[in-house]
């Protein structure tokens, strides 16, 4: 775990789910004061509690001093309305991957955004230019795509839209680096760089499963051992969330019109069944017993 850099800057994070909590944890780790917002204060508080649990694990493994964990956690304030974000230099949106939900959030965030603050979206696939166009000042809007688990993964994709100013791009990149992350600049095209490559691969693994070409375990072992990937594609799909994966592959399909991005029928079935991965205890694996058990 990297050590904190003394800073006094406040940032806002909207969405206290897996990604929002990870962003809040990382920012607090690097000295930022974080306003963690969600629609309901209970959800925001749950996000902070989840961060507390992640930190407790690090403390128990002697990876983080208890006092540092406590100080880190104290820098995170759960909130349910956006007013306390008024002093933030940057607001990062990490809500559900649905465009209408994001538009509503941006409309409200723009009302509390300082004239020199920037608004970033952690969208994994929605065009930045299209979202920017609905904002009062599109030049201060940008994409910042984090990877899960945020405190562990070393990359942030920075995605300027057509109206994003050079200054906003530089400031977002500097913020990303201040979190100890490497930055890649990605074009505002569906999936940006990494998901454009990753998501079709995960979708293809589900086609391979659906075609009966291999078992869940063999497909995962094949990529894990044969390609040296840390997780097999079906384990990773469960980790990302099959609902999120479905949303991204649909965006790729709809925006490019290319049939190679059509969602695998078995992905649709798992989403329809509500078996959307680790966060609900069941996806391609059942996680309820503690040891993942394949569901097919
Ligand atoms: N906060 C801080 N540290 C954490 C943490 C957290 N929330 N969660 C895990 N860690 C740390 C652990 O403490 C551990 O550190 P240590 O080895 O120094 O003790 C380290 O991370 C590894 O954790 P674990 O030992 O629990 O687990 P693994 O060694 O099995 O690694 C993994 C887990 C890092 C998730 C690894 O399996 C991996 O890299 N998987 C691939 C993840 C990936 O591809 N992510 C990208 C998904 S795509 C995406 O996010 C984009 C989106 O738009 C779809």
CSV table of C-alpha atoms and ligand atoms in Angstrom, one decimal:
chain,number,residue,atom,x,y,z
A,1,UNK,CA,0.0,0.0,0.0
A,2,UNK,CA,1.5,3.4,-1.0
A,3,UNK,CA,1.9,6.0,1.7
A,4,UNK,CA,-0.2,9.1,1.7
A,5,UNK,CA,1.0,12.4,0.2
A,6,UNK,CA,0.1,15.4,2.4
A,7,UNK,CA,-2.5,17.4,0.6
A,8,UNK,CA,-5.5,19.4,1.7
A,9,UNK,CA,-7.6,19.2,-1.5
A,10,UNK,CA,-11.1,18.0,-1.4
A,11,UNK,CA,-12.6,15.8,-4.0
A,12,UNK,CA,-16.1,14.5,-4.5
A,13,UNK,CA,-17.0,11.0,-5.5
A,14,UNK,CA,-20.5,10.3,-6.7
A,15,UNK,CA,-21.6,6.6,-6.3
A,16,UNK,CA,-20.6,4.5,-3.3
A,17,UNK,CA,-20.6,1.1,-5.0
A,18,UNK,CA,-17.6,-1.0,-5.9
A,19,UNK,CA,-15.8,1.6,-8.1
A,20,UNK,CA,-16.8,4.7,-6.2
A,21,UNK,CA,-15.7,3.2,-2.8
A,22,UNK,CA,-12.4,2.2,-4.4
A,23,UNK,CA,-11.8,5.7,-5.8
A,24,UNK,CA,-12.7,7.2,-2.4
A,25,UNK,CA,-10.3,4.8,-0.6
A,26,UNK,CA,-7.5,5.5,-3.0
A,27,UNK,CA,-7.9,9.3,-2.9
A,28,UNK,CA,-8.1,9.3,0.9
A,29,UNK,CA,-5.0,7.1,0.9
A,30,UNK,CA,-3.1,9.8,-1.0
A,31,UNK,CA,-4.2,12.5,1.4
A,32,UNK,CA,-7.3,13.9,-0.2
A,33,UNK,CA,-10.4,14.8,1.8
A,34,UNK,CA,-13.2,12.9,0.1
A,35,UNK,CA,-17.0,13.6,0.0
A,36,UNK,CA,-18.5,10.2,-0.9
A,37,UNK,CA,-22.1,10.7,-2.2
A,38,UNK,CA,-24.9,8.4,-3.0
A,39,UNK,CA,-28.7,8.8,-3.4
A,40,UNK,CA,-29.3,7.6,0.1
A,41,UNK,CA,-27.0,8.4,3.1
A,42,UNK,CA,-27.3,4.7,4.1
A,43,UNK,CA,-25.7,3.6,0.8
A,44,UNK,CA,-22.9,6.2,1.2
A,45,UNK,CA,-22.3,5.0,4.8
A,46,UNK,CA,-22.3,1.4,3.6
A,47,UNK,CA,-19.6,2.4,1.0
A,48,UNK,CA,-17.5,3.8,3.8
A,49,UNK,CA,-18.1,0.7,5.9
A,50,UNK,CA,-16.9,-1.4,3.0
A,51,UNK,CA,-13.7,0.7,2.8
A,52,UNK,CA,-13.3,0.2,6.6
A,53,UNK,CA,-13.4,-3.6,6.0
A,54,UNK,CA,-10.9,-3.5,3.2
A,55,UNK,CA,-8.5,-1.4,5.4
A,56,UNK,CA,-9.1,-3.8,8.4
A,57,UNK,CA,-7.9,-6.7,6.2
A,58,UNK,CA,-4.8,-4.7,5.3
A,59,UNK,CA,-4.1,-3.9,9.0
A,60,UNK,CA,-4.6,-7.6,9.9
A,61,UNK,CA,-2.0,-8.6,7.2
A,62,UNK,CA,0.4,-5.9,8.6
A,63,UNK,CA,0.2,-4.0,5.3
A,64,UNK,CA,-1.1,-0.8,6.9
A,65,UNK,CA,-0.6,0.6,10.4
A,66,UNK,CA,-3.9,0.8,12.3
A,67,UNK,CA,-3.5,4.5,13.0
A,68,UNK,CA,-3.0,5.2,9.3
A,69,UNK,CA,-6.2,3.2,8.5
A,70,UNK,CA,-8.1,5.3,11.0
A,71,UNK,CA,-6.8,8.6,9.7
A,72,UNK,CA,-7.5,7.5,6.1
A,73,UNK,CA,-11.1,6.6,7.0
A,74,UNK,CA,-11.6,9.8,8.9
A,75,UNK,CA,-10.9,11.7,5.6
A,76,UNK,CA,-14.0,10.2,4.0
A,77,UNK,CA,-17.3,11.8,4.6
A,78,UNK,CA,-20.5,10.0,3.4
A,79,UNK,CA,-23.1,12.5,2.1
A,80,UNK,CA,-26.5,12.2,0.4
A,81,UNK,CA,-26.8,15.7,-1.2
A,82,UNK,CA,-24.2,17.4,-3.3
A,83,UNK,CA,-23.9,20.7,-1.3
A,84,UNK,CA,-20.8,19.7,0.7
A,85,UNK,CA,-19.0,19.1,-2.6
A,86,UNK,CA,-19.0,22.8,-3.3
A,87,UNK,CA,-15.3,23.2,-2.3
A,88,UNK,CA,-14.1,20.2,-4.3
A,89,UNK,CA,-11.5,20.7,-7.0
A,90,UNK,CA,-12.6,17.6,-8.8
A,91,UNK,CA,-15.8,15.6,-8.7
A,92,UNK,CA,-15.6,12.0,-10.0
A,93,UNK,CA,-18.9,10.3,-11.0
A,94,UNK,CA,-18.8,6.5,-10.6
A,95,UNK,CA,-22.5,5.7,-10.7
A,96,UNK,CA,-24.4,3.0,-12.6
A,97,UNK,CA,-23.4,2.6,-16.2
A,98,UNK,CA,-26.7,4.1,-17.5
A,99,UNK,CA,-26.6,7.3,-19.5
A,100,UNK,CA,-29.8,8.8,-18.2
A,101,UNK,CA,-28.8,8.3,-14.6
A,102,UNK,CA,-25.4,9.9,-15.3
A,103,UNK,CA,-27.1,12.9,-17.0
A,104,UNK,CA,-29.2,13.5,-14.0
A,105,UNK,CA,-26.2,13.3,-11.7
A,106,UNK,CA,-24.2,15.7,-13.9
A,107,UNK,CA,-27.0,18.2,-14.0
A,108,UNK,CA,-27.0,18.3,-10.1
A,109,UNK,CA,-23.2,18.2,-9.8
A,110,UNK,CA,-22.9,21.1,-12.2
A,111,UNK,CA,-24.9,23.2,-9.8
A,112,UNK,CA,-22.3,22.8,-7.0
A,113,UNK,CA,-19.2,22.7,-9.2
A,114,UNK,CA,-16.7,25.5,-8.5
A,115,UNK,CA,-16.0,27.7,-11.6
A,116,UNK,CA,-12.5,26.3,-11.8
A,117,UNK,CA,-13.3,22.7,-10.7
A,118,UNK,CA,-13.5,19.7,-13.1
A,119,UNK,CA,-16.1,17.0,-13.5
A,120,UNK,CA,-14.9,13.6,-14.4
A,121,UNK,CA,-16.9,10.5,-15.3
A,122,UNK,CA,-15.7,7.0,-14.6
A,123,UNK,CA,-17.8,5.7,-17.4
A,124,UNK,CA,-16.5,2.5,-18.9
A,125,UNK,CA,-18.0,3.0,-22.4
A,126,UNK,CA,-20.4,6.0,-22.8
A,127,UNK,CA,-19.1,8.7,-25.2
A,128,UNK,CA,-17.5,11.6,-23.2
A,129,UNK,CA,-18.4,14.2,-25.9
A,130,UNK,CA,-22.1,13.2,-25.9
A,131,UNK,CA,-22.2,13.6,-22.1
A,132,UNK,CA,-20.2,16.8,-22.1
A,133,UNK,CA,-22.6,18.4,-24.6
A,134,UNK,CA,-25.3,18.4,-21.9
A,135,UNK,CA,-23.2,20.4,-19.4
A,136,UNK,CA,-23.1,24.2,-18.9
A,137,UNK,CA,-19.3,24.1,-19.4
A,138,UNK,CA,-18.3,21.1,-21.5
A,139,UNK,CA,-14.6,22.2,-21.5
A,140,UNK,CA,-14.3,21.1,-17.8
A,141,UNK,CA,-15.8,17.6,-18.4
A,142,UNK,CA,-13.6,14.5,-19.0
A,143,UNK,CA,-13.5,10.7,-18.7
A,144,UNK,CA,-11.4,9.1,-16.0
A,145,UNK,CA,-11.7,5.3,-16.3
A,146,UNK,CA,-10.5,3.5,-13.2
A,147,UNK,CA,-10.0,-0.3,-12.9
A,148,UNK,CA,-11.3,-2.7,-10.3
A,149,UNK,CA,-10.0,-3.1,-7.6
A,150,UNK,CA,-9.1,0.6,-7.7
A,151,UNK,CA,-6.7,0.6,-4.8
A,152,UNK,CA,-4.7,-2.2,-6.4
A,153,UNK,CA,-4.8,-1.6,-10.2
A,154,UNK,CA,-2.2,0.8,-11.5
A,155,UNK,CA,-3.9,2.4,-14.4
A,156,UNK,CA,-6.3,5.2,-15.2
A,157,UNK,CA,-7.5,5.9,-18.7
A,158,UNK,CA,-8.0,9.7,-19.3
A,159,UNK,CA,-10.4,10.4,-22.1
A,160,UNK,CA,-10.9,14.0,-23.3
A,161,UNK,CA,-14.0,14.6,-25.3
A,162,UNK,CA,-14.1,17.0,-28.3
A,163,UNK,CA,-14.9,20.1,-26.1
A,164,UNK,CA,-12.6,19.1,-23.2
A,165,UNK,CA,-9.9,21.8,-22.7
A,166,UNK,CA,-6.2,21.0,-22.7
A,167,UNK,CA,-6.0,22.4,-19.2
A,168,UNK,CA,-8.7,20.0,-18.0
A,169,UNK,CA,-6.9,17.0,-19.6
A,170,UNK,CA,-3.6,18.1,-17.9
A,171,UNK,CA,-5.3,18.5,-14.5
A,172,UNK,CA,-7.1,15.2,-14.7
A,173,UNK,CA,-3.9,13.5,-15.6
A,174,UNK,CA,-2.0,15.2,-12.8
A,175,UNK,CA,-4.8,14.1,-10.4
A,176,UNK,CA,-4.5,10.5,-11.6
A,177,UNK,CA,-0.8,10.5,-11.1
A,178,UNK,CA,-1.2,12.0,-7.6
A,179,UNK,CA,-3.1,8.7,-6.9
A,180,UNK,CA,0.0,6.8,-7.8
A,181,UNK,CA,-1.5,5.6,-11.1
A,182,UNK,CA,-0.1,5.4,-14.6
A,183,UNK,CA,-2.1,7.4,-17.2
A,184,UNK,CA,-2.9,6.5,-20.7
A,185,UNK,CA,-4.7,9.0,-22.9
A,186,UNK,CA,-7.5,7.2,-24.8
A,187,UNK,CA,-9.6,8.5,-27.7
A,188,UNK,CA,-13.3,9.1,-27.1
A,189,UNK,CA,-14.4,6.0,-29.0
A,190,UNK,CA,-16.6,3.1,-27.7
A,191,UNK,CA,-14.9,1.2,-24.9
A,192,UNK,CA,-11.9,3.6,-25.0
A,193,UNK,CA,-8.7,1.5,-25.2
A,194,UNK,CA,-8.8,-1.2,-22.5
A,195,UNK,CA,-12.5,-2.2,-22.5
A,196,UNK,CA,-12.5,-2.2,-26.3
A,197,UNK,CA,-10.1,-5.1,-26.1
A,198,UNK,CA,-11.1,-6.7,-22.8
A,199,UNK,CA,-14.9,-6.8,-23.0
A,200,UNK,CA,-15.1,-8.6,-26.4
A,201,UNK,CA,-12.7,-11.1,-25.0
A,202,UNK,CA,-14.8,-11.8,-21.9
A,203,UNK,CA,-17.9,-11.9,-24.2
A,204,UNK,CA,-16.1,-14.4,-26.4
A,205,UNK,CA,-15.3,-16.6,-23.4
A,206,UNK,CA,-19.1,-16.7,-22.7
A,207,UNK,CA,-19.7,-17.7,-26.4
A,208,UNK,CA,-17.2,-20.4,-26.0
A,209,UNK,CA,-18.9,-21.7,-22.9
A,210,UNK,CA,-22.4,-21.5,-24.6
A,211,UNK,CA,-21.1,-23.5,-27.5
A,212,UNK,CA,-20.0,-26.3,-25.2
A,213,UNK,CA,-16.4,-26.0,-26.2
A,214,UNK,CA,-15.1,-26.2,-22.6
A,215,UNK,CA,-16.2,-26.2,-19.0
A,216,UNK,CA,-16.3,-23.0,-16.9
A,217,UNK,CA,-13.2,-24.2,-15.0
A,218,UNK,CA,-11.3,-25.2,-18.2
A,219,UNK,CA,-12.0,-21.9,-20.0
A,220,UNK,CA,-10.7,-20.1,-16.9
A,221,UNK,CA,-7.7,-22.4,-16.4
A,222,UNK,CA,-6.9,-22.1,-20.2
A,223,UNK,CA,-6.5,-18.4,-20.0
A,224,UNK,CA,-5.1,-18.2,-16.5
A,225,UNK,CA,-2.3,-20.8,-17.1
A,226,UNK,CA,-2.0,-20.5,-20.9
A,227,UNK,CA,-1.9,-16.7,-21.0
A,228,UNK,CA,-0.6,-15.9,-17.5
A,229,UNK,CA,-3.7,-13.9,-16.8
A,230,UNK,CA,-4.3,-13.3,-13.0
A,231,UNK,CA,-8.0,-14.4,-13.4
A,232,UNK,CA,-9.7,-16.6,-16.0
A,233,UNK,CA,-12.2,-14.6,-18.2
A,234,UNK,CA,-15.3,-16.1,-16.5
A,235,UNK,CA,-14.0,-15.3,-13.0
A,236,UNK,CA,-13.1,-11.8,-14.2
A,237,UNK,CA,-16.6,-11.4,-15.8
A,238,UNK,CA,-18.1,-12.3,-12.4
A,239,UNK,CA,-15.7,-9.9,-10.7
A,240,UNK,CA,-16.5,-7.0,-13.0
A,241,UNK,CA,-20.3,-7.8,-12.8
A,242,UNK,CA,-22.2,-9.4,-15.6
A,243,UNK,CA,-24.7,-6.5,-15.6
A,244,UNK,CA,-21.8,-4.1,-16.2
A,245,UNK,CA,-20.3,-6.3,-18.9
A,246,UNK,CA,-23.7,-6.5,-20.6
A,247,UNK,CA,-24.1,-2.7,-20.5
A,248,UNK,CA,-20.7,-2.2,-22.0
A,249,UNK,CA,-21.0,-4.8,-24.8
A,250,UNK,CA,-24.4,-3.3,-25.7
A,251,UNK,CA,-22.8,0.1,-26.0
A,252,UNK,CA,-20.1,-1.3,-28.2
A,253,UNK,CA,-22.7,-3.1,-30.3
A,254,UNK,CA,-25.1,-0.2,-30.6
A,255,UNK,CA,-22.6,2.6,-31.2
A,256,UNK,CA,-20.4,0.7,-33.8
A,257,UNK,CA,-23.3,-1.3,-35.4
A,258,UNK,CA,-20.8,-4.1,-35.7
A,259,UNK,CA,-22.3,-7.6,-35.1
A,260,UNK,CA,-19.0,-8.9,-33.7
A,261,UNK,CA,-20.0,-7.0,-30.5
A,262,UNK,CA,-23.4,-8.8,-30.1
A,263,UNK,CA,-23.8,-10.0,-26.5
A,264,UNK,CA,-23.3,-13.7,-26.0
A,265,UNK,CA,-26.8,-15.3,-25.5
A,266,UNK,CA,-25.6,-17.0,-22.3
A,267,UNK,CA,-24.5,-13.6,-20.9
A,268,UNK,CA,-28.1,-12.3,-21.5
A,269,UNK,CA,-29.5,-15.4,-19.7
A,270,UNK,CA,-27.3,-14.9,-16.7
A,271,UNK,CA,-28.3,-11.3,-16.4
A,272,UNK,CA,-31.9,-12.2,-16.8
A,273,UNK,CA,-31.6,-14.7,-14.0
A,274,UNK,CA,-30.1,-12.1,-11.8
A,275,UNK,CA,-26.9,-14.1,-11.6
A,276,UNK,CA,-24.7,-11.1,-12.1
A,277,UNK,CA,-21.5,-12.1,-10.4
A,278,UNK,CA,-19.7,-11.9,-7.1
A,279,UNK,CA,-21.6,-8.9,-5.8
A,280,UNK,CA,-24.8,-11.0,-5.5
A,281,UNK,CA,-23.0,-14.3,-4.6
A,282,UNK,CA,-23.6,-16.0,-8.0
A,283,UNK,CA,-22.5,-15.6,-11.6
A,284,UNK,CA,-20.6,-18.2,-13.6
A,285,UNK,CA,-19.6,-19.4,-10.1
A,286,UNK,CA,-21.5,-19.7,-6.9
A,287,UNK,CA,-19.6,-17.9,-4.2
A,288,UNK,CA,-22.0,-18.6,-1.3
A,289,UNK,CA,-20.0,-21.4,0.3
A,290,UNK,CA,-16.7,-19.4,0.3
A,291,UNK,CA,-15.1,-21.6,-2.4
A,292,UNK,CA,-16.3,-20.7,-6.0
A,293,UNK,CA,-18.4,-23.6,-7.5
A,294,UNK,CA,-19.1,-23.5,-11.2
A,295,UNK,CA,-22.8,-23.0,-12.0
A,296,UNK,CA,-22.8,-25.2,-15.1
B,1,LIG,N1,-7.6,-2.1,-1.0
B,1,LIG,C1,-6.3,-2.3,-0.8
B,1,LIG,N2,-5.6,-3.4,-1.2
B,1,LIG,C2,-6.4,-4.4,-1.7
B,1,LIG,C3,-7.7,-4.3,-1.9
B,1,LIG,C4,-8.4,-3.1,-1.5
B,1,LIG,N3,-9.7,-2.9,-1.6
B,1,LIG,N4,-8.2,-5.5,-2.4
B,1,LIG,C5,-7.1,-6.3,-2.5
B,1,LIG,N5,-6.0,-5.6,-2.1
B,1,LIG,C6,-4.6,-6.1,-2.1
B,1,LIG,C7,-4.4,-7.2,-1.1
B,1,LIG,O1,-4.2,-6.7,0.2
B,1,LIG,C8,-3.2,-7.9,-1.7
B,1,LIG,O2,-2.0,-7.2,-1.3
B,1,LIG,P1,-0.7,-8.0,-0.9
B,1,LIG,O3,-0.5,-9.1,-1.9
B,1,LIG,O4,0.3,-7.0,-0.9
B,1,LIG,O5,-1.0,-8.6,0.5
B,1,LIG,C9,-3.4,-7.7,-3.1
B,1,LIG,O6,-4.3,-6.6,-3.3
B,1,LIG,C10,-3.9,-8.9,-3.8
B,1,LIG,O7,-5.1,-9.3,-3.2
B,1,LIG,P2,-5.4,-10.8,-2.8
B,1,LIG,O8,-4.2,-11.5,-2.3
B,1,LIG,O9,-6.7,-10.8,-2.0
B,1,LIG,O10,-5.8,-11.5,-4.2
B,1,LIG,P3,-5.0,-11.9,-5.5
B,1,LIG,O11,-3.5,-12.0,-5.3
B,1,LIG,O12,-5.7,-13.1,-6.0
B,1,LIG,O13,-5.2,-10.7,-6.5
B,1,LIG,C11,-6.5,-9.3,-7.9
B,1,LIG,C12,-6.5,-10.2,-6.7
B,1,LIG,C13,-5.5,-8.1,-7.7
B,1,LIG,C14,-7.9,-8.8,-8.1
B,1,LIG,C15,-6.0,-10.1,-9.1
B,1,LIG,O14,-6.7,-11.3,-9.2
B,1,LIG,C16,-6.1,-9.4,-10.4
B,1,LIG,O15,-5.3,-8.5,-10.8
B,1,LIG,N6,-7.2,-9.7,-11.2
B,1,LIG,C17,-7.5,-9.0,-12.4
B,1,LIG,C18,-8.2,-7.7,-12.1
B,1,LIG,C19,-8.6,-7.0,-13.4
B,1,LIG,O16,-8.4,-7.4,-14.5
B,1,LIG,N7,-9.2,-5.8,-13.1
B,1,LIG,C20,-9.7,-5.0,-14.2
B,1,LIG,C21,-11.1,-5.3,-14.5
B,1,LIG,S1,-11.7,-4.4,-15.8
B,1,LIG,C22,-12.2,-2.9,-15.2
B,1,LIG,O17,-12.2,-2.7,-14.0
B,1,LIG,C23,-12.8,-2.0,-16.1
B,1,LIG,C24,-14.3,-1.9,-16.0
B,1,LIG,O18,-14.7,-0.8,-16.8
B,1,LIG,C25,-15.0,-3.1,-16.6
